Amino acid sequence: MEYRIVKRRKTGKYVIVDKRGKAISQEFLKISNRGLVDGSSIYYIAEKTWGWAIFDVSGRMVSPEWFAYIWEDGLVSGESKYYKVKGRKDGKEAIFDVDGNMISPEWFDYIRKDGLIKGKSKYYVAVKEDMQAIFDVNGNRITKWFDWISSDGLVEGESDYYLVKEDGEYAIFDKNGKIITPDRFDMILPEGLIKGQSDYFIAKKGNKYAIFDKNGNQISNWFDRIEIDGLVKGESDYYVACNEDTCAVYHKDGQKVSENFPIEYVRLSNIVFNENLGIAEIKKSYKTITIDFNPVYPFKEEIIDYTKLLN
């Protein structure tokens, strides 16, 4: 390690020293191990009696002032040029950049580190008076205020969609604020459309589940259970759905293409579909179960690069 933290015997305070043992920082009450010391960036966070600040390897103070707290995520961890702080007056939170500019348009009750700070996207979720909204790097609020907004999708840089909860029900919106879901649901799984894996998502109404596409069209019947493997995760045109104690393989056009099999097969399993062979391999921790199904033609053909086989 090029840098390490050393406690001074006389003062009981801490300094950062280089590999020759020369101090390159002031004395502090505390110094974070993240950043300069662990090699993830040229920055570190240090504490004095009046608060926390960020410094660079030269000892220059990077944060514009001392704060009640500074999180290591973002700038110090080498994930982005942004970091989150807690103010000393009222404990509210804001985002600053490496140049000391305040990026958030105001101080919020809470700001999630997902997205902008983690370097995943230009968006973040802020909380104000128990309501949540998404903001961009320029401080623009791009959504209305909701009871809850998932970080999956837009904020995590996975897709242009985000999942919200309002009055106890869930819906999907795109980044332009257009609602995608045809109705409000009791639950919506993030896998698929929101996570950028496919154009499909699973929604729950009452005790039943169905698959919908990105245009809000319902493409399956309502079932007691639908597995996310296959169609929803963008791996295949097929999926497994169950009613009561039996399951079957279905095509995205709604056709049932296999015989029924016990629901126990799919519990705690991972399903892999081979459309060319017409088999679904249900992989459990202790064995693999093979289910035959009738492929719906035309199916996606596997493209083989024969030049690689010849080499």
PDB file of C-alpha atoms in Angstrom:
ATOM      1  CA  MET A   1       0.000   0.000   0.000  1.00  0.00           C
ATOM      2  CA  GLU A   2       1.349   3.436  -0.950  1.00  0.00           C
ATOM      3  CA  TYR A   3      -0.485   5.230   1.871  1.00  0.00           C
ATOM      4  CA  ARG A   4      -1.559   4.239   5.360  1.00  0.00           C
ATOM      5  CA  ILE A   5      -3.119   5.805   8.426  1.00  0.00           C
ATOM      6  CA  VAL A   6      -0.942   6.246  11.512  1.00  0.00           C
ATOM      7  CA  LYS A   7      -1.949   7.291  15.039  1.00  0.00           C
ATOM      8  CA  ARG A   8       0.380   9.804  16.669  1.00  0.00           C
ATOM      9  CA  ARG A   9       1.353   8.794  20.200  1.00  0.00           C
ATOM     10  CA  LYS A  10       1.680  12.317  21.571  1.00  0.00           C
ATOM     11  CA  THR A  11      -1.625  13.693  20.361  1.00  0.00           C
ATOM     12  CA  GLY A  12      -3.676  10.539  19.811  1.00  0.00           C
ATOM     13  CA  LYS A  13      -4.703  11.928  16.430  1.00  0.00           C
ATOM     14  CA  TYR A  14      -4.329  10.402  12.976  1.00  0.00           C
ATOM     15  CA  VAL A  15      -2.324  11.282   9.880  1.00  0.00           C
ATOM     16  CA  ILE A  16      -1.794   9.680   6.491  1.00  0.00           C
ATOM     17  CA  VAL A  17       1.795   8.736   5.686  1.00  0.00           C
ATOM     18  CA  ASP A  18       3.341   7.634   2.413  1.00  0.00           C
ATOM     19  CA  LYS A  19       5.455   4.501   1.913  1.00  0.00           C
ATOM     20  CA  ARG A  20       8.531   6.341   3.242  1.00  0.00           C
ATOM     21  CA  GLY A  21       6.688   7.234   6.435  1.00  0.00           C
ATOM     22  CA  LYS A  22       6.332  10.922   5.598  1.00  0.00           C
ATOM     23  CA  ALA A  23       3.091  12.550   6.730  1.00  0.00           C
ATOM     24  CA  ILE A  24       1.083  13.947   3.820  1.00  0.00           C
ATOM     25  CA  SER A  25      -1.933  15.136   5.797  1.00  0.00           C
ATOM     26  CA  GLN A  26      -2.864  17.213   8.787  1.00  0.00           C
ATOM     27  CA  GLU A  27      -3.714  15.585  12.080  1.00  0.00           C
ATOM     28  CA  PHE A  28      -7.358  14.538  12.367  1.00  0.00           C
ATOM     29  CA  LEU A  29      -9.654  12.880  14.898  1.00  0.00           C
ATOM     30  CA  LYS A  30     -10.574  10.266  12.283  1.00  0.00           C
ATOM     31  CA  ILE A  31      -9.581   9.449   8.706  1.00  0.00           C
ATOM     32  CA  SER A  32     -11.536   7.173   6.392  1.00  0.00           C
ATOM     33  CA  ASN A  33      -9.794   4.107   4.987  1.00  0.00           C
ATOM     34  CA  ARG A  34     -11.687   4.475   1.710  1.00  0.00           C
ATOM     35  CA  GLY A  35     -10.217   6.405  -1.176  1.00  0.00           C
ATOM     36  CA  LEU A  36      -6.546   7.344  -0.991  1.00  0.00           C
ATOM     37  CA  VAL A  37      -5.617   4.698   1.570  1.00  0.00           C
ATOM     38  CA  ASP A  38      -7.254   1.730  -0.186  1.00  0.00           C
ATOM     39  CA  GLY A  39      -6.260   2.986  -3.640  1.00  0.00           C
ATOM     40  CA  SER A  40      -9.752   3.623  -5.002  1.00  0.00           C
ATOM     41  CA  SER A  41      -9.156   7.380  -5.544  1.00  0.00           C
ATOM     42  CA  ILE A  42      -6.888  10.303  -4.659  1.00  0.00           C
ATOM     43  CA  TYR A  43      -9.357  11.581  -2.040  1.00  0.00           C
ATOM     44  CA  TYR A  44     -10.061  10.887   1.623  1.00  0.00           C
ATOM     45  CA  ILE A  45     -12.543  12.011   4.270  1.00  0.00           C
ATOM     46  CA  ALA A  46     -11.299  13.321   7.591  1.00  0.00           C
ATOM     47  CA  GLU A  47     -12.924  14.560  10.800  1.00  0.00           C
ATOM     48  CA  LYS A  48     -12.164  17.427  13.139  1.00  0.00           C
ATOM     49  CA  THR A  49     -14.219  18.580  16.107  1.00  0.00           C
ATOM     50  CA  TRP A  50     -16.406  20.785  13.893  1.00  0.00           C
ATOM     51  CA  GLY A  51     -17.210  18.232  11.197  1.00  0.00           C
ATOM     52  CA  TRP A  52     -16.053  16.259   8.158  1.00  0.00           C
ATOM     53  CA  ALA A  53     -14.330  17.370   4.956  1.00  0.00           C
ATOM     54  CA  ILE A  54     -12.803  15.825   1.824  1.00  0.00           C
ATOM     55  CA  PHE A  55      -9.123  16.305   0.977  1.00  0.00           C
ATOM     56  CA  ASP A  56      -6.990  15.195  -1.962  1.00  0.00           C
ATOM     57  CA  VAL A  57      -3.534  13.630  -1.951  1.00  0.00           C
ATOM     58  CA  SER A  58      -1.881  17.057  -1.932  1.00  0.00           C
ATOM     59  CA  GLY A  59      -3.721  18.010   1.263  1.00  0.00           C
ATOM     60  CA  ARG A  60      -6.025  20.455  -0.492  1.00  0.00           C
ATOM     61  CA  MET A  61      -9.523  20.676   0.965  1.00  0.00           C
ATOM     62  CA  VAL A  62     -11.913  19.636  -1.821  1.00  0.00           C
ATOM     63  CA  SER A  63     -15.293  20.049  -0.113  1.00  0.00           C
ATOM     64  CA  PRO A  64     -16.431  23.697   0.059  1.00  0.00           C
ATOM     65  CA  GLU A  65     -16.944  23.517   3.829  1.00  0.00           C
ATOM     66  CA  TRP A  66     -17.056  21.191   6.817  1.00  0.00           C
ATOM     67  CA  PHE A  67     -20.203  19.066   7.080  1.00  0.00           C
ATOM     68  CA  ALA A  68     -21.892  17.041   9.817  1.00  0.00           C
ATOM     69  CA  TYR A  69     -21.132  13.938   7.775  1.00  0.00           C
ATOM     70  CA  ILE A  70     -19.843  12.956   4.326  1.00  0.00           C
ATOM     71  CA  TRP A  71     -20.497   9.558   2.777  1.00  0.00           C
ATOM     72  CA  GLU A  72     -17.630   7.628   1.179  1.00  0.00           C
ATOM     73  CA  ASP A  73     -19.707   6.592  -1.824  1.00  0.00           C
ATOM     74  CA  GLY A  74     -19.067   8.366  -5.105  1.00  0.00           C
ATOM     75  CA  LEU A  75     -16.027  10.662  -5.285  1.00  0.00           C
ATOM     76  CA  VAL A  76     -13.962   9.136  -2.489  1.00  0.00           C
ATOM     77  CA  SER A  77     -14.680   5.553  -3.609  1.00  0.00           C
ATOM     78  CA  GLY A  78     -13.779   6.360  -7.216  1.00  0.00           C
ATOM     79  CA  GLU A  79     -17.313   5.718  -8.500  1.00  0.00           C
ATOM     80  CA  SER A  80     -18.126   9.242  -9.739  1.00  0.00           C
ATOM     81  CA  LYS A  81     -17.274  12.903  -9.198  1.00  0.00           C
ATOM     82  CA  TYR A  82     -20.224  13.381  -6.810  1.00  0.00           C
ATOM     83  CA  TYR A  83     -20.714  12.843  -3.077  1.00  0.00           C
ATOM     84  CA  LYS A  84     -23.482  13.152  -0.496  1.00  0.00           C
ATOM     85  CA  VAL A  85     -23.240  15.276   2.641  1.00  0.00           C
ATOM     86  CA  LYS A  86     -25.309  15.991   5.744  1.00  0.00           C
ATOM     87  CA  GLY A  87     -25.621  19.631   6.765  1.00  0.00           C
ATOM     88  CA  ARG A  88     -24.582  20.810  10.216  1.00  0.00           C
ATOM     89  CA  LYS A  89     -27.626  23.002  10.826  1.00  0.00           C
ATOM     90  CA  ASP A  90     -30.622  20.731  10.299  1.00  0.00           C
ATOM     91  CA  GLY A  91     -29.151  17.368   9.283  1.00  0.00           C
ATOM     92  CA  LYS A  92     -30.590  17.516   5.773  1.00  0.00           C
ATOM     93  CA  GLU A  93     -28.731  16.086   2.785  1.00  0.00           C
ATOM     94  CA  ALA A  94     -27.355  17.448  -0.481  1.00  0.00           C
ATOM     95  CA  ILE A  95     -25.107  16.365  -3.363  1.00  0.00           C
ATOM     96  CA  PHE A  96     -21.883  18.181  -4.280  1.00  0.00           C
ATOM     97  CA  ASP A  97     -19.394  17.637  -7.103  1.00  0.00           C
ATOM     98  CA  VAL A  98     -15.597  17.506  -7.056  1.00  0.00           C
ATOM     99  CA  ASP A  99     -15.406  21.245  -7.730  1.00  0.00           C
ATOM    100  CA  GLY A 100     -17.464  22.062  -4.659  1.00  0.00           C
ATOM    101  CA  ASN A 101     -20.658  22.902  -6.527  1.00  0.00           C
ATOM    102  CA  MET A 102     -23.972  21.926  -4.946  1.00  0.00           C
ATOM    103  CA  ILE A 103     -25.700  19.707  -7.536  1.00  0.00           C
ATOM    104  CA  SER A 104     -29.018  19.058  -5.811  1.00  0.00           C
ATOM    105  CA  PRO A 105     -31.453  21.979  -6.168  1.00  0.00           C
ATOM    106  CA  GLU A 106     -32.082  22.075  -2.417  1.00  0.00           C
ATOM    107  CA  TRP A 107     -31.376  20.256   0.837  1.00  0.00           C
ATOM    108  CA  PHE A 108     -33.523  17.130   1.182  1.00  0.00           C
ATOM    109  CA  ASP A 109     -34.588  14.959   4.096  1.00  0.00           C
ATOM    110  CA  TYR A 110     -32.800  12.043   2.453  1.00  0.00           C
ATOM    111  CA  ILE A 111     -30.999  11.299  -0.831  1.00  0.00           C
ATOM    112  CA  ARG A 112     -30.358   7.798  -2.097  1.00  0.00           C
ATOM    113  CA  LYS A 113     -26.804   7.001  -3.143  1.00  0.00           C
ATOM    114  CA  ASP A 114     -28.024   4.841  -6.043  1.00  0.00           C
ATOM    115  CA  GLY A 115     -27.603   6.206  -9.543  1.00  0.00           C
ATOM    116  CA  LEU A 116     -25.700   9.491  -9.857  1.00  0.00           C
ATOM    117  CA  ILE A 117     -23.442   9.156  -6.819  1.00  0.00           C
ATOM    118  CA  LYS A 118     -22.606   5.521  -7.607  1.00  0.00           C
ATOM    119  CA  GLY A 119     -21.806   6.428 -11.223  1.00  0.00           C
ATOM    120  CA  LYS A 120     -24.667   4.353 -12.649  1.00  0.00           C
ATOM    121  CA  SER A 121     -26.706   7.156 -14.276  1.00  0.00           C
ATOM    122  CA  LYS A 122     -27.388  10.904 -14.193  1.00  0.00           C
ATOM    123  CA  TYR A 123     -30.404  10.429 -11.894  1.00  0.00           C
ATOM    124  CA  TYR A 124     -31.056  10.050  -8.157  1.00  0.00           C
ATOM    125  CA  VAL A 125     -34.021   9.722  -5.794  1.00  0.00           C
ATOM    126  CA  ALA A 126     -34.616  12.421  -3.190  1.00  0.00           C
ATOM    127  CA  VAL A 127     -37.038  12.322  -0.255  1.00  0.00           C
ATOM    128  CA  LYS A 128     -38.955  15.328   1.034  1.00  0.00           C
ATOM    129  CA  GLU A 129     -41.709  15.176   3.633  1.00  0.00           C
ATOM    130  CA  ASP A 130     -42.035  11.399   3.160  1.00  0.00           C
ATOM    131  CA  MET A 131     -42.527  11.731  -0.610  1.00  0.00           C
ATOM    132  CA  GLN A 132     -40.029  10.692  -3.273  1.00  0.00           C
ATOM    133  CA  ALA A 133     -39.068  12.047  -6.712  1.00  0.00           C
ATOM    134  CA  ILE A 134     -36.320  11.537  -9.284  1.00  0.00           C
ATOM    135  CA  PHE A 135     -33.950  14.397 -10.112  1.00  0.00           C
ATOM    136  CA  ASP A 136     -31.268  14.647 -12.784  1.00  0.00           C
ATOM    137  CA  VAL A 137     -27.686  15.887 -12.519  1.00  0.00           C
ATOM    138  CA  ASN A 138     -28.781  19.399 -13.475  1.00  0.00           C
ATOM    139  CA  GLY A 139     -31.190  19.608 -10.561  1.00  0.00           C
ATOM    140  CA  ASN A 140     -34.342  19.116 -12.627  1.00  0.00           C
ATOM    141  CA  ARG A 141     -37.160  17.104 -11.059  1.00  0.00           C
ATOM    142  CA  ILE A 142     -38.220  14.694 -13.811  1.00  0.00           C
ATOM    143  CA  THR A 143     -41.060  12.942 -11.964  1.00  0.00           C
ATOM    144  CA  LYS A 144     -43.949  13.966  -9.764  1.00  0.00           C
ATOM    145  CA  TRP A 145     -43.762  13.163  -6.055  1.00  0.00           C
ATOM    146  CA  PHE A 146     -44.712   9.573  -5.178  1.00  0.00           C
ATOM    147  CA  ASP A 147     -45.012   7.533  -1.986  1.00  0.00           C
ATOM    148  CA  TRP A 148     -42.089   5.400  -3.186  1.00  0.00           C
ATOM    149  CA  ILE A 149     -39.859   5.060  -6.255  1.00  0.00           C
ATOM    150  CA  SER A 150     -37.639   2.067  -6.962  1.00  0.00           C
ATOM    151  CA  SER A 151     -33.995   2.651  -7.851  1.00  0.00           C
ATOM    152  CA  ASP A 152     -34.210  -0.230 -10.348  1.00  0.00           C
ATOM    153  CA  GLY A 153     -34.367   0.832 -13.966  1.00  0.00           C
ATOM    154  CA  LEU A 154     -33.821   4.515 -14.763  1.00  0.00           C
ATOM    155  CA  VAL A 155     -31.882   5.476 -11.631  1.00  0.00           C
ATOM    156  CA  GLU A 156     -29.616   2.425 -11.831  1.00  0.00           C
ATOM    157  CA  GLY A 157     -28.980   3.042 -15.532  1.00  0.00           C
ATOM    158  CA  GLU A 158     -30.667  -0.208 -16.551  1.00  0.00           C
ATOM    159  CA  SER A 159     -33.526   1.178 -18.684  1.00  0.00           C
ATOM    160  CA  ASP A 160     -35.703   4.217 -19.365  1.00  0.00           C
ATOM    161  CA  TYR A 161     -38.394   2.983 -16.947  1.00  0.00           C
ATOM    162  CA  TYR A 162     -39.027   3.250 -13.222  1.00  0.00           C
ATOM    163  CA  LEU A 163     -41.424   1.640 -10.754  1.00  0.00           C
ATOM    164  CA  VAL A 164     -43.514   3.694  -8.329  1.00  0.00           C
ATOM    165  CA  LYS A 165     -45.948   3.135  -5.480  1.00  0.00           C
ATOM    166  CA  GLU A 166     -48.876   5.484  -4.973  1.00  0.00           C
ATOM    167  CA  ASP A 167     -51.806   4.974  -2.605  1.00  0.00           C
ATOM    168  CA  GLY A 168     -50.718   1.385  -1.990  1.00  0.00           C
ATOM    169  CA  GLU A 169     -50.589   0.406  -5.682  1.00  0.00           C
ATOM    170  CA  TYR A 170     -47.768   0.068  -8.200  1.00  0.00           C
ATOM    171  CA  ALA A 171     -47.250   1.409 -11.727  1.00  0.00           C
ATOM    172  CA  ILE A 172     -44.460   1.818 -14.293  1.00  0.00           C
ATOM    173  CA  PHE A 173     -43.541   5.123 -15.939  1.00  0.00           C
ATOM    174  CA  ASP A 174     -40.970   5.991 -18.601  1.00  0.00           C
ATOM    175  CA  LYS A 175     -38.424   8.794 -18.202  1.00  0.00           C
ATOM    176  CA  ASN A 176     -40.749  11.219 -19.979  1.00  0.00           C
ATOM    177  CA  GLY A 177     -43.415  10.686 -17.319  1.00  0.00           C
ATOM    178  CA  LYS A 178     -45.706   8.528 -19.466  1.00  0.00           C
ATOM    179  CA  ILE A 179     -47.452   5.729 -17.571  1.00  0.00           C
ATOM    180  CA  ILE A 180     -46.741   2.327 -19.152  1.00  0.00           C
ATOM    181  CA  THR A 181     -48.964   0.048 -17.116  1.00  0.00           C
ATOM    182  CA  PRO A 182     -52.627  -0.218 -18.210  1.00  0.00           C
ATOM    183  CA  ASP A 183     -53.745  -0.314 -14.585  1.00  0.00           C
ATOM    184  CA  ARG A 184     -52.427   0.027 -11.032  1.00  0.00           C
ATOM    185  CA  PHE A 185     -51.323  -3.289  -9.533  1.00  0.00           C
ATOM    186  CA  ASP A 186     -50.758  -4.842  -6.118  1.00  0.00           C
ATOM    187  CA  MET A 187     -47.194  -5.720  -7.117  1.00  0.00           C
ATOM    188  CA  ILE A 188     -44.883  -5.374 -10.135  1.00  0.00           C
ATOM    189  CA  LEU A 189     -41.631  -7.296 -10.385  1.00  0.00           C
ATOM    190  CA  PRO A 190     -38.555  -5.275 -11.454  1.00  0.00           C
ATOM    191  CA  GLU A 191     -37.176  -8.098 -13.603  1.00  0.00           C
ATOM    192  CA  GLY A 192     -37.663  -7.656 -17.328  1.00  0.00           C
ATOM    193  CA  LEU A 193     -38.713  -4.229 -18.604  1.00  0.00           C
ATOM    194  CA  ILE A 194     -37.537  -2.151 -15.654  1.00  0.00           C
ATOM    195  CA  LYS A 195     -34.143  -3.850 -15.408  1.00  0.00           C
ATOM    196  CA  GLY A 196     -33.620  -3.606 -19.163  1.00  0.00           C
ATOM    197  CA  GLN A 197     -33.682  -7.370 -19.723  1.00  0.00           C
ATOM    198  CA  SER A 198     -36.697  -7.485 -22.060  1.00  0.00           C
ATOM    199  CA  ASP A 199     -39.883  -5.704 -23.143  1.00  0.00           C
ATOM    200  CA  TYR A 200     -42.003  -7.629 -20.614  1.00  0.00           C
ATOM    201  CA  PHE A 201     -42.895  -7.465 -16.924  1.00  0.00           C
ATOM    202  CA  ILE A 202     -44.949  -9.468 -14.424  1.00  0.00           C
ATOM    203  CA  ALA A 203     -47.738  -7.786 -12.458  1.00  0.00           C
ATOM    204  CA  LYS A 204     -49.867  -9.070  -9.599  1.00  0.00           C
ATOM    205  CA  LYS A 205     -53.553  -8.350  -9.031  1.00  0.00           C
ATOM    206  CA  GLY A 206     -55.096  -9.984  -6.007  1.00  0.00           C
ATOM    207  CA  ASN A 207     -53.550 -13.455  -5.862  1.00  0.00           C
ATOM    208  CA  LYS A 208     -52.935 -13.757  -9.609  1.00  0.00           C
ATOM    209  CA  TYR A 209     -50.034 -12.870 -11.909  1.00  0.00           C
ATOM    210  CA  ALA A 210     -49.890 -11.966 -15.601  1.00  0.00           C
ATOM    211  CA  ILE A 211     -47.267 -10.842 -18.124  1.00  0.00           C
ATOM    212  CA  PHE A 212     -47.552  -7.481 -19.881  1.00  0.00           C
ATOM    213  CA  ASP A 213     -45.449  -5.887 -22.622  1.00  0.00           C
ATOM    214  CA  LYS A 214     -43.946  -2.384 -22.717  1.00  0.00           C
ATOM    215  CA  ASN A 215     -47.049  -1.050 -24.465  1.00  0.00           C
ATOM    216  CA  GLY A 216     -49.274  -2.195 -21.596  1.00  0.00           C
ATOM    217  CA  ASN A 217     -50.737  -5.165 -23.480  1.00  0.00           C
ATOM    218  CA  GLN A 218     -51.509  -8.265 -21.412  1.00  0.00           C
ATOM    219  CA  ILE A 219     -49.885 -11.207 -23.228  1.00  0.00           C
ATOM    220  CA  SER A 220     -50.656 -14.033 -20.799  1.00  0.00           C
ATOM    221  CA  ASN A 221     -53.570 -15.367 -18.793  1.00  0.00           C
ATOM    222  CA  TRP A 222     -53.709 -14.764 -15.047  1.00  0.00           C
ATOM    223  CA  PHE A 223     -51.869 -17.499 -13.128  1.00  0.00           C
ATOM    224  CA  ASP A 224     -51.124 -18.391  -9.518  1.00  0.00           C
ATOM    225  CA  ARG A 225     -47.424 -18.175 -10.329  1.00  0.00           C
ATOM    226  CA  ILE A 226     -45.183 -17.118 -13.241  1.00  0.00           C
ATOM    227  CA  GLU A 227     -41.443 -17.727 -13.335  1.00  0.00           C
ATOM    228  CA  ILE A 228     -39.185 -14.848 -14.401  1.00  0.00           C
ATOM    229  CA  ASP A 229     -36.761 -17.135 -16.277  1.00  0.00           C
ATOM    230  CA  GLY A 230     -37.052 -17.168 -20.041  1.00  0.00           C
ATOM    231  CA  LEU A 231     -39.292 -14.530 -21.605  1.00  0.00           C
ATOM    232  CA  VAL A 232     -39.267 -11.916 -18.861  1.00  0.00           C
ATOM    233  CA  LYS A 233     -35.480 -12.002 -18.437  1.00  0.00           C
ATOM    234  CA  GLY A 234     -34.948 -11.803 -22.200  1.00  0.00           C
ATOM    235  CA  GLU A 235     -33.516 -15.306 -22.449  1.00  0.00           C
ATOM    236  CA  SER A 236     -36.195 -16.984 -24.554  1.00  0.00           C
ATOM    237  CA  ASP A 237     -39.678 -16.679 -26.068  1.00  0.00           C
ATOM    238  CA  TYR A 238     -41.000 -19.118 -23.447  1.00  0.00           C
ATOM    239  CA  TYR A 239     -41.944 -19.040 -19.769  1.00  0.00           C
ATOM    240  CA  VAL A 240     -43.311 -21.352 -17.093  1.00  0.00           C
ATOM    241  CA  ALA A 241     -46.629 -20.547 -15.423  1.00  0.00           C
ATOM    242  CA  CYS A 242     -48.536 -22.444 -12.743  1.00  0.00           C
ATOM    243  CA  ASN A 243     -52.061 -22.840 -11.420  1.00  0.00           C
ATOM    244  CA  GLU A 244     -52.679 -24.655  -8.154  1.00  0.00           C
ATOM    245  CA  ASP A 245     -50.259 -27.629  -8.064  1.00  0.00           C
ATOM    246  CA  THR A 246     -49.277 -27.911 -11.726  1.00  0.00           C
ATOM    247  CA  CYS A 247     -47.178 -25.897 -14.181  1.00  0.00           C
ATOM    248  CA  ALA A 248     -46.569 -25.858 -17.924  1.00  0.00           C
ATOM    249  CA  VAL A 249     -44.389 -24.149 -20.532  1.00  0.00           C
ATOM    250  CA  TYR A 250     -46.029 -21.343 -22.520  1.00  0.00           C
ATOM    251  CA  HIS A 251     -45.000 -19.368 -25.609  1.00  0.00           C
ATOM    252  CA  LYS A 252     -45.133 -15.567 -25.595  1.00  0.00           C
ATOM    253  CA  ASP A 253     -48.167 -15.703 -27.893  1.00  0.00           C
ATOM    254  CA  GLY A 254     -50.062 -17.500 -25.117  1.00  0.00           C
ATOM    255  CA  GLN A 255     -49.869 -21.059 -26.480  1.00  0.00           C
ATOM    256  CA  LYS A 256     -49.405 -23.832 -23.962  1.00  0.00           C
ATOM    257  CA  VAL A 257     -46.597 -25.945 -25.434  1.00  0.00           C
ATOM    258  CA  SER A 258     -45.955 -28.661 -22.823  1.00  0.00           C
ATOM    259  CA  GLU A 259     -47.746 -31.162 -20.668  1.00  0.00           C
ATOM    260  CA  ASN A 260     -48.441 -30.288 -17.051  1.00  0.00           C
ATOM    261  CA  PHE A 261     -45.777 -31.046 -14.454  1.00  0.00           C
ATOM    262  CA  PRO A 262     -45.679 -30.668 -10.639  1.00  0.00           C
ATOM    263  CA  ILE A 263     -45.134 -27.210  -9.177  1.00  0.00           C
ATOM    264  CA  GLU A 264     -42.431 -28.692  -6.919  1.00  0.00           C
ATOM    265  CA  TYR A 265     -40.171 -28.831  -9.976  1.00  0.00           C
ATOM    266  CA  VAL A 266     -39.887 -25.043 -10.214  1.00  0.00           C
ATOM    267  CA  ARG A 267     -39.510 -24.162  -6.556  1.00  0.00           C
ATOM    268  CA  LEU A 268     -35.985 -22.931  -5.771  1.00  0.00           C
ATOM    269  CA  SER A 269     -34.879 -23.519  -9.340  1.00  0.00           C
ATOM    270  CA  ASN A 270     -33.414 -21.852 -12.406  1.00  0.00           C
ATOM    271  CA  ILE A 271     -35.022 -22.596 -15.785  1.00  0.00           C
ATOM    272  CA  VAL A 272     -33.095 -22.654 -19.064  1.00  0.00           C
ATOM    273  CA  PHE A 273     -34.985 -23.006 -22.353  1.00  0.00           C
ATOM    274  CA  ASN A 274     -33.458 -24.608 -25.451  1.00  0.00           C
ATOM    275  CA  GLU A 275     -35.818 -23.644 -28.256  1.00  0.00           C
ATOM    276  CA  ASN A 276     -33.974 -25.639 -30.907  1.00  0.00           C
ATOM    277  CA  LEU A 277     -34.186 -28.881 -28.939  1.00  0.00           C
ATOM    278  CA  GLY A 278     -37.587 -28.119 -27.474  1.00  0.00           C
ATOM    279  CA  ILE A 279     -36.557 -28.717 -23.869  1.00  0.00           C
ATOM    280  CA  ALA A 280     -36.695 -26.735 -20.654  1.00  0.00           C
ATOM    281  CA  GLU A 281     -34.014 -27.626 -18.124  1.00  0.00           C
ATOM    282  CA  ILE A 282     -35.180 -26.943 -14.581  1.00  0.00           C
ATOM    283  CA  LYS A 283     -31.979 -26.743 -12.591  1.00  0.00           C
ATOM    284  CA  LYS A 284     -32.194 -27.335  -8.854  1.00  0.00           C
ATOM    285  CA  SER A 285     -29.311 -27.511  -6.395  1.00  0.00           C
ATOM    286  CA  TYR A 286     -29.289 -31.294  -6.376  1.00  0.00           C
ATOM    287  CA  LYS A 287     -30.550 -32.276  -9.854  1.00  0.00           C
ATOM    288  CA  THR A 288     -31.726 -31.075 -13.288  1.00  0.00           C
ATOM    289  CA  ILE A 289     -35.228 -31.905 -14.518  1.00  0.00           C
ATOM    290  CA  THR A 290     -35.889 -31.862 -18.270  1.00  0.00           C
ATOM    291  CA  ILE A 291     -39.308 -30.910 -19.616  1.00  0.00           C
ATOM    292  CA  ASP A 292     -40.120 -31.456 -23.299  1.00  0.00           C
ATOM    293  CA  PHE A 293     -42.129 -28.804 -25.122  1.00  0.00           C
ATOM    294  CA  ASN A 294     -43.263 -28.134 -28.674  1.00  0.00           C
ATOM    295  CA  PRO A 295     -41.444 -25.085 -30.088  1.00  0.00           C
ATOM    296  CA  VAL A 296     -43.528 -22.491 -31.884  1.00  0.00           C
ATOM    297  CA  TYR A 297     -42.046 -21.873 -35.314  1.00  0.00           C
ATOM    298  CA  PRO A 298     -40.328 -19.870 -36.548  1.00  0.00           C
ATOM    299  CA  PHE A 299     -38.013 -19.787 -33.545  1.00  0.00           C
ATOM    300  CA  LYS A 300     -34.730 -17.995 -33.090  1.00  0.00           C
ATOM    301  CA  GLU A 301     -31.944 -19.942 -34.760  1.00  0.00           C
ATOM    302  CA  GLU A 302     -28.527 -20.198 -33.209  1.00  0.00           C
ATOM    303  CA  ILE A 303     -25.954 -18.540 -35.456  1.00  0.00           C
ATOM    304  CA  ILE A 304     -22.745 -20.559 -35.630  1.00  0.00           C
ATOM    305  CA  ASP A 305     -19.465 -18.998 -36.740  1.00  0.00           C
ATOM    306  CA  TYR A 306     -17.901 -21.915 -38.608  1.00  0.00           C
ATOM    307  CA  THR A 307     -14.601 -20.069 -39.058  1.00  0.00           C
ATOM    308  CA  LYS A 308     -14.034 -20.391 -35.296  1.00  0.00           C
ATOM    309  CA  LEU A 309     -14.729 -24.129 -35.483  1.00  0.00           C
ATOM    310  CA  LEU A 310     -12.105 -24.552 -38.176  1.00  0.00           C
ATOM    311  CA  ASN A 311      -9.425 -22.782 -36.163  1.00  0.00           C
TER     312      ASN A 311
END
